[in-house]
């Protein structure tokens, strides 16, 4: 590791110093969400955690994350006890802000550890590429924007995810990979989107004989089953005993929310919504029926069902079925070829499917694709060509999360600097593939990147100079979401071709 410069530790220190400077920056409602959770877990007995509703930001993460909040609240009591009062809604003393910001940085050390394990796990000829990929994740604009300005705790959970992926590389550590992933599900249930990849891989590579799928390894099945059931029993067992399982289900899976999250994660439904809006003025000429009740909807999907004026309505069942089908396709290959590269590819494609076709998908969920894909993006130039539009679209789509003027230069300059630096380095480090690259796809990818610059300028500044701050507010958000969706979909199609031809 000594020959790799700059090291992960050095970059973590410099990045940490920059993040400390961001303590006074904009913070979203998620800051109050987590402050409230600190108060709930500190002030109330466990039996009341998932019933408390003084604040609208009720506890809706699994029990391990609730325990994590309780653990942090023990330290918070020494910093500012007032932050732990449930009735102190919107409380944001400087001690509270600094404490919560600092905990995000400190817990991100788990990500640093996981990335160091990833670099150590690869063969020597590939260490430089693995190191570059690790630095790109550590310094990710996604984590920078979401965790350290907008405010969440994604860094350490993605560290757990990467650690589970790394442990899946060797037969001797497959069991630990399953245990860690089970624990991760008890921290944040969004990782259920990736769970089928673990299920198929562990079943095929750990529970069944590699040479004969009809020959079960009963010892391995027993160990994995006991460990995974044990993890879930620790997390959910007490709530089962108290008869609160249905209450947890209602909190963890609030299906009353609409199809599209405000404002539009860059997925298939963003493109669907854009098409619906574009068809409204054309409907009289084309003789299309118009749903008048939906004309005033901007498809924000905050609460209730999203409405479409022209196109057919989309139900939860439609999204679940499409997500399952497009996850099942790569899992077929994983079943027949249960090696690590195929596994990471399947994890990535499961992330794509859930993001592109899921119900009420958040913009932030794009990291479910970007982070596992980063681990194999430098396998060769074909992989990198599919990763490049995802990196641009995924990170640019996060810009609407920070809508304040003070943070505009931060998000723009940092993201552009990261894209220029890492896409240039990736292009230099990625080896030439054994199979020929798709020439047309490469050119379209370059065109897509070129369009991103004027689009960012228009959506961030030009629109408001032309129309003012009050008129057509949804337009730049719609353009940004639809453009980013085009990049994510294009990246998905490109990677599907690579995955099945590799």
Tab-separated table of C-alpha atoms in Angstrom:
chain	number	residue	atom	x	y	z
A	1	UNK	CA	0.000	0.000	0.000
A	2	UNK	CA	2.969	2.352	0.549
A	3	UNK	CA	3.541	2.892	-3.183
A	4	UNK	CA	-0.018	4.100	-3.756
A	5	UNK	CA	-0.133	7.880	-3.524
A	6	UNK	CA	-2.040	9.720	-2.263
A	7	UNK	CA	-3.150	7.137	0.249
A	8	UNK	CA	-6.716	6.615	1.402
A	9	UNK	CA	-5.773	7.884	4.862
A	10	UNK	CA	-4.252	11.083	3.479
A	11	UNK	CA	-7.285	11.779	1.319
A	12	UNK	CA	-9.622	11.018	4.221
A	13	UNK	CA	-7.822	13.581	6.398
A	14	UNK	CA	-7.920	16.309	3.736
A	15	UNK	CA	-11.567	15.520	2.892
A	16	UNK	CA	-12.431	15.543	6.593
A	17	UNK	CA	-10.885	19.003	6.986
A	18	UNK	CA	-12.970	20.291	4.055
A	19	UNK	CA	-16.114	18.762	5.542
A	20	UNK	CA	-15.448	20.477	8.878
A	21	UNK	CA	-15.486	23.802	7.027
A	22	UNK	CA	-18.988	22.897	5.802
A	23	UNK	CA	-20.463	22.698	9.310
A	24	UNK	CA	-22.361	26.036	8.904
A	25	UNK	CA	-23.610	25.095	5.399
A	26	UNK	CA	-27.217	24.487	4.369
A	27	UNK	CA	-28.934	21.569	6.081
A	28	UNK	CA	-32.127	19.916	4.908
A	29	UNK	CA	-35.074	18.640	6.912
A	30	UNK	CA	-33.086	15.402	7.291
A	31	UNK	CA	-31.037	17.213	9.934
A	32	UNK	CA	-34.172	17.636	12.049
A	33	UNK	CA	-35.165	14.040	11.227
A	34	UNK	CA	-32.017	12.658	12.824
A	35	UNK	CA	-32.082	15.131	15.725
A	36	UNK	CA	-35.615	13.935	16.461
A	37	UNK	CA	-34.478	10.320	16.306
A	38	UNK	CA	-31.710	11.091	18.786
A	39	UNK	CA	-34.357	12.510	21.118
A	40	UNK	CA	-36.790	9.613	20.648
A	41	UNK	CA	-34.235	6.882	21.291
A	42	UNK	CA	-32.713	8.714	24.258
A	43	UNK	CA	-35.897	9.857	25.971
A	44	UNK	CA	-38.318	6.980	25.446
A	45	UNK	CA	-38.298	3.238	26.142
A	46	UNK	CA	-37.702	1.019	23.120
A	47	UNK	CA	-41.353	-0.069	23.042
A	48	UNK	CA	-42.393	3.508	22.162
A	49	UNK	CA	-39.773	4.281	19.497
A	50	UNK	CA	-41.915	3.313	16.506
A	51	UNK	CA	-45.129	4.819	17.914
A	52	UNK	CA	-43.859	8.293	18.851
A	53	UNK	CA	-45.243	10.974	16.487
A	54	UNK	CA	-44.823	14.363	18.133
A	55	UNK	CA	-42.815	15.360	15.081
A	56	UNK	CA	-43.890	14.597	11.523
A	57	UNK	CA	-40.410	13.037	11.090
A	58	UNK	CA	-41.206	9.754	12.779
A	59	UNK	CA	-38.649	6.959	13.155
A	60	UNK	CA	-38.789	4.912	9.942
A	61	UNK	CA	-35.432	3.105	9.768
A	62	UNK	CA	-34.869	-0.485	11.002
A	63	UNK	CA	-33.896	-1.273	14.622
A	64	UNK	CA	-30.106	-1.364	14.163
A	65	UNK	CA	-30.143	2.224	12.930
A	66	UNK	CA	-32.384	3.173	15.830
A	67	UNK	CA	-29.812	1.578	18.154
A	68	UNK	CA	-27.113	3.554	16.331
A	69	UNK	CA	-29.040	6.766	17.081
A	70	UNK	CA	-29.394	5.698	20.732
A	71	UNK	CA	-25.636	5.133	20.955
A	72	UNK	CA	-24.913	8.588	19.540
A	73	UNK	CA	-27.458	10.115	21.907
A	74	UNK	CA	-25.364	8.945	24.863
A	75	UNK	CA	-22.561	11.226	23.684
A	76	UNK	CA	-25.002	13.975	22.631
A	77	UNK	CA	-26.201	14.238	26.247
A	78	UNK	CA	-22.785	15.678	27.161
A	79	UNK	CA	-22.748	18.130	24.236
A	80	UNK	CA	-26.208	19.715	24.489
A	81	UNK	CA	-28.948	17.889	26.423
A	82	UNK	CA	-31.581	20.181	24.889
A	83	UNK	CA	-31.238	18.426	21.528
A	84	UNK	CA	-32.549	15.251	23.170
A	85	UNK	CA	-35.917	16.734	24.169
A	86	UNK	CA	-38.634	15.286	21.928
A	87	UNK	CA	-40.736	18.488	22.025
A	88	UNK	CA	-37.844	20.694	20.852
A	89	UNK	CA	-38.914	20.561	17.214
A	90	UNK	CA	-36.521	22.294	14.833
A	91	UNK	CA	-33.873	22.711	17.537
A	92	UNK	CA	-30.528	23.545	15.917
A	93	UNK	CA	-28.076	25.088	18.366
A	94	UNK	CA	-24.525	25.312	17.060
A	95	UNK	CA	-23.543	22.493	19.439
A	96	UNK	CA	-26.249	20.286	17.913
A	97	UNK	CA	-25.229	21.113	14.352
A	98	UNK	CA	-21.538	20.544	15.014
A	99	UNK	CA	-22.200	17.298	16.873
A	100	UNK	CA	-24.340	15.823	14.117
A	101	UNK	CA	-21.975	16.953	11.354
A	102	UNK	CA	-19.002	15.493	13.240
A	103	UNK	CA	-20.700	12.117	13.708
A	104	UNK	CA	-21.151	11.807	9.933
A	105	UNK	CA	-17.412	12.357	9.412
A	106	UNK	CA	-16.375	9.982	12.199
A	107	UNK	CA	-18.677	7.140	11.152
A	108	UNK	CA	-17.368	7.474	7.584
A	109	UNK	CA	-14.141	5.884	8.844
A	110	UNK	CA	-15.940	2.569	8.274
A	111	UNK	CA	-16.011	3.459	4.573
A	112	UNK	CA	-12.267	4.183	4.641
A	113	UNK	CA	-11.623	0.806	6.278
A	114	UNK	CA	-13.809	-1.051	3.755
A	115	UNK	CA	-12.082	0.629	0.801
A	116	UNK	CA	-8.656	-0.253	2.192
A	117	UNK	CA	-9.785	-3.886	2.448
A	118	UNK	CA	-10.992	-3.704	-1.144
A	119	UNK	CA	-7.595	-2.502	-2.393
A	120	UNK	CA	-5.786	-5.205	-0.404
A	121	UNK	CA	-8.093	-7.903	-1.765
A	122	UNK	CA	-7.263	-7.398	-5.453
A	123	UNK	CA	-4.239	-8.982	-7.214
A	124	UNK	CA	-1.093	-6.850	-7.408
A	125	UNK	CA	-1.411	-5.899	-11.121
A	126	UNK	CA	-4.840	-4.389	-10.424
A	127	UNK	CA	-4.052	-2.519	-7.205
A	128	UNK	CA	-3.562	0.860	-8.868
A	129	UNK	CA	-6.976	0.667	-10.575
A	130	UNK	CA	-8.602	-0.469	-7.318
A	131	UNK	CA	-6.920	2.405	-5.467
A	132	UNK	CA	-8.200	4.957	-7.990
A	133	UNK	CA	-11.724	3.521	-7.758
A	134	UNK	CA	-11.521	3.649	-3.948
A	135	UNK	CA	-10.477	7.302	-3.971
A	136	UNK	CA	-13.361	8.121	-6.324
A	137	UNK	CA	-15.821	6.611	-3.828
A	138	UNK	CA	-14.222	8.226	-0.789
A	139	UNK	CA	-14.305	11.662	-2.447
A	140	UNK	CA	-17.668	11.082	-4.153
A	141	UNK	CA	-19.732	14.236	-4.848
A	142	UNK	CA	-22.761	12.113	-3.968
A	143	UNK	CA	-21.611	11.526	-0.396
A	144	UNK	CA	-20.303	15.111	-0.243
A	145	UNK	CA	-23.691	16.568	-1.218
A	146	UNK	CA	-26.024	14.112	0.511
A	147	UNK	CA	-24.197	13.441	3.775
A	148	UNK	CA	-22.105	16.497	4.522
A	149	UNK	CA	-24.368	19.311	3.293
A	150	UNK	CA	-27.905	17.968	2.798
A	151	UNK	CA	-27.250	15.669	5.804
A	152	UNK	CA	-27.576	11.926	6.098
A	153	UNK	CA	-25.524	8.933	7.269
A	154	UNK	CA	-24.903	7.066	4.012
A	155	UNK	CA	-21.095	6.905	4.164
A	156	UNK	CA	-20.737	4.335	6.907
A	157	UNK	CA	-23.575	2.189	5.532
A	158	UNK	CA	-22.001	2.084	2.088
A	159	UNK	CA	-18.807	1.136	3.897
A	160	UNK	CA	-20.637	-1.883	5.331
A	161	UNK	CA	-21.967	-2.693	1.838
A	162	UNK	CA	-18.478	-2.561	0.299
A	163	UNK	CA	-17.060	-4.676	3.108
A	164	UNK	CA	-19.707	-7.318	2.442
A	165	UNK	CA	-18.872	-7.247	-1.284
A	166	UNK	CA	-15.154	-7.573	-0.563
A	167	UNK	CA	-15.687	-10.537	1.778
A	168	UNK	CA	-17.676	-12.235	-0.995
A	169	UNK	CA	-14.492	-12.480	-3.086
A	170	UNK	CA	-13.096	-15.530	-1.224
A	171	UNK	CA	-14.817	-18.799	-0.389
A	172	UNK	CA	-13.385	-18.675	3.138
A	173	UNK	CA	-15.149	-15.358	3.915
A	174	UNK	CA	-18.470	-15.880	2.115
A	175	UNK	CA	-20.255	-16.580	5.396
A	176	UNK	CA	-19.056	-13.259	6.837
A	177	UNK	CA	-20.291	-11.487	3.705
A	178	UNK	CA	-23.787	-12.847	4.294
A	179	UNK	CA	-23.727	-11.924	7.987
A	180	UNK	CA	-22.610	-8.354	7.307
A	181	UNK	CA	-25.187	-7.861	4.566
A	182	UNK	CA	-27.941	-9.163	6.868
A	183	UNK	CA	-26.819	-6.625	9.476
A	184	UNK	CA	-26.849	-3.895	6.818
A	185	UNK	CA	-30.498	-4.670	6.023
A	186	UNK	CA	-31.235	-4.038	9.698
A	187	UNK	CA	-29.626	-0.599	9.408
A	188	UNK	CA	-31.425	0.585	6.259
A	189	UNK	CA	-34.010	-1.391	4.348
A	190	UNK	CA	-33.248	0.282	1.004
A	191	UNK	CA	-30.546	-2.387	0.569
A	192	UNK	CA	-33.340	-4.922	0.103
A	193	UNK	CA	-33.157	-3.798	-3.527
A	194	UNK	CA	-29.799	-5.589	-3.779
A	195	UNK	CA	-30.649	-8.601	-1.641
A	196	UNK	CA	-31.554	-11.010	-4.463
A	197	UNK	CA	-27.969	-10.829	-5.743
A	198	UNK	CA	-26.671	-11.956	-2.323
A	199	UNK	CA	-29.320	-14.650	-2.096
A	200	UNK	CA	-28.461	-16.185	-5.479
A	201	UNK	CA	-24.693	-15.842	-5.039
A	202	UNK	CA	-24.555	-17.312	-1.533
A	203	UNK	CA	-26.938	-20.090	-2.477
A	204	UNK	CA	-24.930	-21.015	-5.547
A	205	UNK	CA	-21.382	-20.429	-4.294
A	206	UNK	CA	-21.702	-21.289	-0.584
A	207	UNK	CA	-24.730	-23.515	-0.017
A	208	UNK	CA	-24.430	-25.752	-3.101
A	209	UNK	CA	-21.533	-27.756	-4.457
A	210	UNK	CA	-19.860	-25.689	-7.233
A	211	UNK	CA	-19.588	-28.786	-9.444
A	212	UNK	CA	-23.046	-30.170	-8.767
A	213	UNK	CA	-25.999	-27.902	-7.888
A	214	UNK	CA	-28.003	-30.949	-6.832
A	215	UNK	CA	-25.576	-31.618	-3.989
A	216	UNK	CA	-26.331	-29.266	-1.035
A	217	UNK	CA	-23.687	-28.393	1.537
A	218	UNK	CA	-25.830	-28.926	4.606
A	219	UNK	CA	-23.180	-27.650	7.006
A	220	UNK	CA	-22.869	-24.353	5.155
A	221	UNK	CA	-26.636	-24.023	4.831
A	222	UNK	CA	-27.002	-24.520	8.584
A	223	UNK	CA	-24.287	-21.969	9.451
A	224	UNK	CA	-25.596	-19.327	7.084
A	225	UNK	CA	-29.199	-19.893	8.117
A	226	UNK	CA	-28.463	-19.709	11.844
A	227	UNK	CA	-26.352	-16.555	11.453
A	228	UNK	CA	-28.793	-14.670	9.223
A	229	UNK	CA	-31.846	-15.665	11.282
A	230	UNK	CA	-29.892	-14.742	14.414
A	231	UNK	CA	-29.151	-11.242	13.069
A	232	UNK	CA	-32.809	-10.613	12.251
A	233	UNK	CA	-33.890	-12.110	15.578
A	234	UNK	CA	-31.645	-9.666	17.442
A	235	UNK	CA	-33.009	-6.734	15.419
A	236	UNK	CA	-36.703	-7.569	15.217
A	237	UNK	CA	-37.217	-10.227	17.913
A	238	UNK	CA	-38.138	-7.806	20.722
A	239	UNK	CA	-40.709	-6.077	18.519
A	240	UNK	CA	-42.238	-9.421	17.574
A	241	UNK	CA	-42.519	-10.242	21.274
A	242	UNK	CA	-44.235	-6.896	21.924
A	243	UNK	CA	-46.639	-7.422	18.996
A	244	UNK	CA	-45.272	-4.411	17.106
A	245	UNK	CA	-44.231	-6.035	13.829
A	246	UNK	CA	-47.131	-4.550	11.837
A	247	UNK	CA	-46.314	-1.110	13.253
A	248	UNK	CA	-42.724	-1.494	12.067
A	249	UNK	CA	-43.963	-2.563	8.645
A	250	UNK	CA	-46.125	0.552	8.353
A	251	UNK	CA	-43.215	2.795	9.355
A	252	UNK	CA	-40.587	1.137	7.134
A	253	UNK	CA	-42.779	0.807	4.026
A	254	UNK	CA	-45.050	3.882	3.668
A	255	UNK	CA	-46.665	2.887	0.366
A	256	UNK	CA	-49.108	5.805	0.517
A	257	UNK	CA	-46.484	7.987	-1.154
A	258	UNK	CA	-46.706	8.629	-4.874
A	259	UNK	CA	-44.865	7.112	-7.810
A	260	UNK	CA	-42.363	9.931	-8.238
A	261	UNK	CA	-40.402	11.463	-5.406
A	262	UNK	CA	-40.185	15.234	-5.326
A	263	UNK	CA	-38.608	16.099	-7.632
A	264	UNK	CA	-38.253	13.122	-9.896
A	265	UNK	CA	-35.386	10.738	-9.443
A	266	UNK	CA	-33.760	10.275	-12.885
A	267	UNK	CA	-35.449	7.015	-13.824
A	268	UNK	CA	-37.992	5.565	-16.253
A	269	UNK	CA	-40.854	7.302	-14.452
A	270	UNK	CA	-39.149	10.700	-14.794
A	271	UNK	CA	-39.076	10.126	-18.552
A	272	UNK	CA	-42.680	8.897	-18.393
A	273	UNK	CA	-43.723	12.029	-16.480
A	274	UNK	CA	-41.836	14.267	-18.910
A	275	UNK	CA	-43.583	12.576	-21.856
A	276	UNK	CA	-46.960	13.070	-20.164
A	277	UNK	CA	-46.295	16.790	-19.681
A	278	UNK	CA	-45.055	17.151	-23.269
A	279	UNK	CA	-48.195	15.479	-24.665
A	280	UNK	CA	-50.648	17.836	-22.925
A	281	UNK	CA	-50.480	20.666	-25.513
A	282	UNK	CA	-50.528	18.105	-28.338
A	283	UNK	CA	-53.526	16.160	-26.996
A	284	UNK	CA	-56.254	18.141	-28.875
A	285	UNK	CA	-54.470	17.699	-32.215
A	286	UNK	CA	-53.808	14.010	-31.638
A	287	UNK	CA	-57.282	13.342	-30.300
A	288	UNK	CA	-55.993	12.042	-26.973
A	289	UNK	CA	-58.254	12.051	-23.886
A	290	UNK	CA	-57.058	14.335	-21.084
A	291	UNK	CA	-57.440	13.725	-17.353
A	292	UNK	CA	-58.418	17.242	-16.243
A	293	UNK	CA	-57.816	16.466	-12.569
A	294	UNK	CA	-54.131	15.845	-13.313
A	295	UNK	CA	-53.453	19.094	-15.192
A	296	UNK	CA	-52.409	20.993	-12.089
A	297	UNK	CA	-50.229	18.175	-10.805
A	298	UNK	CA	-46.467	18.539	-11.154
A	299	UNK	CA	-46.129	14.839	-10.271
A	300	UNK	CA	-44.253	15.637	-7.093
A	301	UNK	CA	-45.409	12.452	-5.410
A	302	UNK	CA	-45.034	13.699	-1.857
A	303	UNK	CA	-48.131	11.990	-0.498
A	304	UNK	CA	-50.781	10.150	-2.441
A	305	UNK	CA	-50.761	8.845	-5.960
A	306	UNK	CA	-49.039	10.615	-8.832
A	307	UNK	CA	-51.492	11.664	-11.543
A	308	UNK	CA	-50.933	11.649	-15.301
A	309	UNK	CA	-52.971	13.730	-17.708
A	310	UNK	CA	-52.461	11.689	-20.899
A	311	UNK	CA	-50.576	8.468	-20.235
A	312	UNK	CA	-52.033	5.528	-18.276
A	313	UNK	CA	-51.612	5.508	-14.503
A	314	UNK	CA	-48.815	3.410	-13.012
A	315	UNK	CA	-49.569	1.259	-9.971
A	316	UNK	CA	-47.323	-0.181	-7.267
A	317	UNK	CA	-47.890	-3.628	-8.761
A	318	UNK	CA	-46.551	-2.460	-12.138
A	319	UNK	CA	-43.358	-1.100	-10.570
A	320	UNK	CA	-42.775	-4.218	-8.440
A	321	UNK	CA	-43.245	-6.521	-11.418
A	322	UNK	CA	-40.903	-4.537	-13.679
A	323	UNK	CA	-38.271	-4.289	-10.949
A	324	UNK	CA	-38.410	-8.033	-10.289
A	325	UNK	CA	-38.195	-8.958	-13.988
A	326	UNK	CA	-35.202	-6.729	-14.676
A	327	UNK	CA	-33.441	-7.983	-11.548
A	328	UNK	CA	-34.151	-11.595	-12.478
A	329	UNK	CA	-32.446	-11.301	-15.880
A	330	UNK	CA	-28.863	-10.708	-14.581
A	331	UNK	CA	-29.408	-13.180	-11.737
A	332	UNK	CA	-29.802	-15.979	-14.283
A	333	UNK	CA	-26.227	-15.431	-15.419
A	334	UNK	CA	-25.034	-15.200	-11.800
A	335	UNK	CA	-26.595	-18.601	-11.128
A	336	UNK	CA	-24.649	-20.213	-13.931
A	337	UNK	CA	-21.437	-18.252	-13.348
A	338	UNK	CA	-21.089	-17.576	-9.601
A	339	UNK	CA	-17.771	-15.680	-9.637
A	340	UNK	CA	-17.006	-12.374	-7.921
A	341	UNK	CA	-16.998	-10.128	-11.009
A	342	UNK	CA	-20.369	-11.495	-12.122
A	343	UNK	CA	-21.676	-11.044	-8.579
A	344	UNK	CA	-20.690	-7.353	-8.439
A	345	UNK	CA	-22.189	-6.891	-11.906
A	346	UNK	CA	-25.433	-8.478	-10.700
A	347	UNK	CA	-25.470	-6.254	-7.597
A	348	UNK	CA	-25.050	-3.226	-9.859
A	349	UNK	CA	-27.810	-4.327	-12.228
A	350	UNK	CA	-30.152	-5.003	-9.298
A	351	UNK	CA	-29.451	-1.428	-8.232
A	352	UNK	CA	-30.230	-0.206	-11.751
A	353	UNK	CA	-33.527	-2.128	-11.904
A	354	UNK	CA	-34.762	-0.907	-8.526
A	355	UNK	CA	-33.755	2.690	-9.279
A	356	UNK	CA	-35.179	2.785	-12.803
A	357	UNK	CA	-38.472	0.996	-12.158
A	358	UNK	CA	-39.097	1.280	-8.411
A	359	UNK	CA	-41.943	3.029	-6.582
A	360	UNK	CA	-41.242	6.468	-5.060
A	361	UNK	CA	-37.500	6.318	-5.715
A	362	UNK	CA	-35.351	9.047	-4.156
A	363	UNK	CA	-32.637	10.820	-6.143
A	364	UNK	CA	-30.170	9.733	-3.462
A	365	UNK	CA	-30.728	6.061	-4.315
A	366	UNK	CA	-28.564	6.489	-7.429
A	367	UNK	CA	-25.600	5.730	-5.135
A	368	UNK	CA	-26.923	2.141	-4.986
A	369	UNK	CA	-25.716	1.906	-8.582
A	370	UNK	CA	-22.689	4.191	-8.635
A	371	UNK	CA	-20.857	2.735	-5.639
A	372	UNK	CA	-20.894	-0.999	-6.517
A	373	UNK	CA	-20.301	-0.154	-10.205
A	374	UNK	CA	-17.211	1.857	-9.194
A	375	UNK	CA	-15.600	-1.349	-7.898
A	376	UNK	CA	-15.572	-2.865	-11.415
A	377	UNK	CA	-15.658	0.290	-13.582
A	378	UNK	CA	-11.936	-0.039	-14.319
A	379	UNK	CA	-12.028	-3.691	-15.326
A	380	UNK	CA	-11.579	-2.468	-18.894
A	381	UNK	CA	-12.619	0.420	-21.151
A	382	UNK	CA	-15.948	-1.174	-22.051
A	383	UNK	CA	-16.976	-1.062	-18.398
A	384	UNK	CA	-15.725	2.494	-18.105
A	385	UNK	CA	-17.683	3.600	-21.170
A	386	UNK	CA	-20.900	2.398	-19.486
A	387	UNK	CA	-19.920	3.942	-16.151
A	388	UNK	CA	-19.119	7.407	-17.539
A	389	UNK	CA	-22.685	8.621	-18.343
A	390	UNK	CA	-23.883	7.172	-15.035
A	391	UNK	CA	-21.239	9.151	-13.135
A	392	UNK	CA	-22.297	12.383	-14.831
A	393	UNK	CA	-26.063	11.838	-14.734
A	394	UNK	CA	-26.156	10.404	-11.228
A	395	UNK	CA	-24.204	13.218	-9.621
A	396	UNK	CA	-25.814	16.045	-11.600
A	397	UNK	CA	-29.256	14.711	-10.655
A	398	UNK	CA	-28.426	15.441	-7.004
A	399	UNK	CA	-28.077	19.194	-7.631
A	400	UNK	CA	-31.757	20.010	-6.833
A	401	UNK	CA	-31.167	18.737	-3.287
A	402	UNK	CA	-29.103	21.888	-2.695
A	403	UNK	CA	-31.193	24.786	-3.988
A	404	UNK	CA	-29.695	27.632	-1.921
A	405	UNK	CA	-27.454	30.239	-3.553
A	406	UNK	CA	-24.578	29.823	-1.088
A	407	UNK	CA	-24.192	26.122	-1.900
A	408	UNK	CA	-24.423	26.574	-5.693
A	409	UNK	CA	-20.662	27.102	-6.227
A	410	UNK	CA	-19.843	24.288	-3.779
A	411	UNK	CA	-21.912	21.601	-5.483
A	412	UNK	CA	-21.051	22.785	-9.003
A	413	UNK	CA	-17.308	23.305	-8.635
A	414	UNK	CA	-16.753	20.182	-6.537
A	415	UNK	CA	-18.779	17.928	-8.842
A	416	UNK	CA	-17.193	19.267	-12.038
A	417	UNK	CA	-13.707	18.973	-10.506
A	418	UNK	CA	-14.413	15.368	-9.463
A	419	UNK	CA	-15.803	14.459	-12.887
A	420	UNK	CA	-12.890	16.004	-14.787
A	421	UNK	CA	-10.269	14.493	-12.496
A	422	UNK	CA	-11.612	10.972	-12.084
A	423	UNK	CA	-13.041	10.492	-15.564
A	424	UNK	CA	-9.640	11.547	-16.963
A	425	UNK	CA	-7.759	9.214	-14.599
A	426	UNK	CA	-10.224	6.376	-15.212
A	427	UNK	CA	-9.704	6.772	-18.939
A	428	UNK	CA	-5.928	6.498	-18.469
A	429	UNK	CA	-6.013	3.567	-16.052
A	430	UNK	CA	-8.738	1.377	-17.609
A	431	UNK	CA	-7.090	-1.372	-19.737
A	432	UNK	CA	-7.969	-2.095	-23.338
A	433	UNK	CA	-10.744	-4.726	-23.473
A	434	UNK	CA	-10.375	-8.114	-25.091
A	435	UNK	CA	-13.663	-7.568	-26.919
A	436	UNK	CA	-14.150	-4.544	-29.224
A	437	UNK	CA	-15.866	-1.474	-27.830
A	438	UNK	CA	-19.133	-0.210	-29.243
A	439	UNK	CA	-18.094	2.814	-31.324
A	440	UNK	CA	-21.547	4.435	-31.613
A	441	UNK	CA	-22.180	4.116	-27.874
A	442	UNK	CA	-18.856	5.835	-27.130
A	443	UNK	CA	-19.741	8.773	-29.392
A	444	UNK	CA	-23.223	9.112	-27.905
A	445	UNK	CA	-21.662	9.067	-24.446
A	446	UNK	CA	-19.335	11.929	-25.423
A	447	UNK	CA	-22.253	13.922	-26.865
A	448	UNK	CA	-24.217	13.326	-23.675
A	449	UNK	CA	-21.366	14.701	-21.539
A	450	UNK	CA	-21.055	17.767	-23.779
A	451	UNK	CA	-24.744	18.651	-23.389
A	452	UNK	CA	-24.467	18.490	-19.591
A	453	UNK	CA	-22.508	21.750	-19.322
A	454	UNK	CA	-25.040	24.140	-20.948
A	455	UNK	CA	-27.884	22.277	-19.240
A	456	UNK	CA	-26.363	22.818	-15.797
A	457	UNK	CA	-25.854	26.509	-16.595
A	458	UNK	CA	-29.459	26.914	-17.765
A	459	UNK	CA	-31.075	24.986	-14.918
A	460	UNK	CA	-28.951	26.616	-12.240
A	461	UNK	CA	-28.876	30.198	-13.500
A	462	UNK	CA	-30.240	30.831	-17.011
A	463	UNK	CA	-33.845	29.858	-16.288
A	464	UNK	CA	-34.131	32.334	-13.419
A	465	UNK	CA	-32.588	35.150	-15.465
A	466	UNK	CA	-35.137	34.531	-18.245
A	467	UNK	CA	-38.321	33.714	-16.297
A	468	UNK	CA	-37.578	34.978	-12.783
A	469	UNK	CA	-37.791	33.024	-9.521
A	470	UNK	CA	-41.568	32.525	-9.471
A	471	UNK	CA	-42.494	31.398	-12.998
A	472	UNK	CA	-42.267	27.806	-14.269
A	473	UNK	CA	-40.291	26.591	-11.255
A	474	UNK	CA	-40.809	22.956	-12.234
A	475	UNK	CA	-39.206	23.397	-15.678
A	476	UNK	CA	-35.467	23.282	-14.776
A	477	UNK	CA	-36.137	20.411	-12.381
A	478	UNK	CA	-37.978	18.521	-15.106
A	479	UNK	CA	-35.179	19.142	-17.629
A	480	UNK	CA	-32.494	18.082	-15.152
A	481	UNK	CA	-34.366	14.952	-14.123
A	482	UNK	CA	-35.219	13.873	-17.670
A	483	UNK	CA	-31.706	14.543	-18.957
A	484	UNK	CA	-30.180	12.612	-16.055
A	485	UNK	CA	-32.679	9.801	-16.621
A	486	UNK	CA	-31.516	9.529	-20.225
A	487	UNK	CA	-27.941	9.080	-18.995
A	488	UNK	CA	-28.836	6.481	-16.367
A	489	UNK	CA	-30.973	4.500	-18.834
A	490	UNK	CA	-28.264	4.674	-21.504
A	491	UNK	CA	-25.662	3.523	-18.992
A	492	UNK	CA	-27.918	0.650	-17.917
A	493	UNK	CA	-28.450	-0.552	-21.482
A	494	UNK	CA	-24.708	-0.313	-22.184
A	495	UNK	CA	-23.772	-2.228	-19.055
A	496	UNK	CA	-26.387	-4.909	-19.726
A	497	UNK	CA	-24.718	-5.553	-23.096
A	498	UNK	CA	-21.274	-5.720	-21.453
A	499	UNK	CA	-22.500	-7.941	-18.600
A	500	UNK	CA	-23.978	-10.546	-20.929
A	501	UNK	CA	-21.111	-10.498	-23.435
A	502	UNK	CA	-18.251	-10.550	-20.910
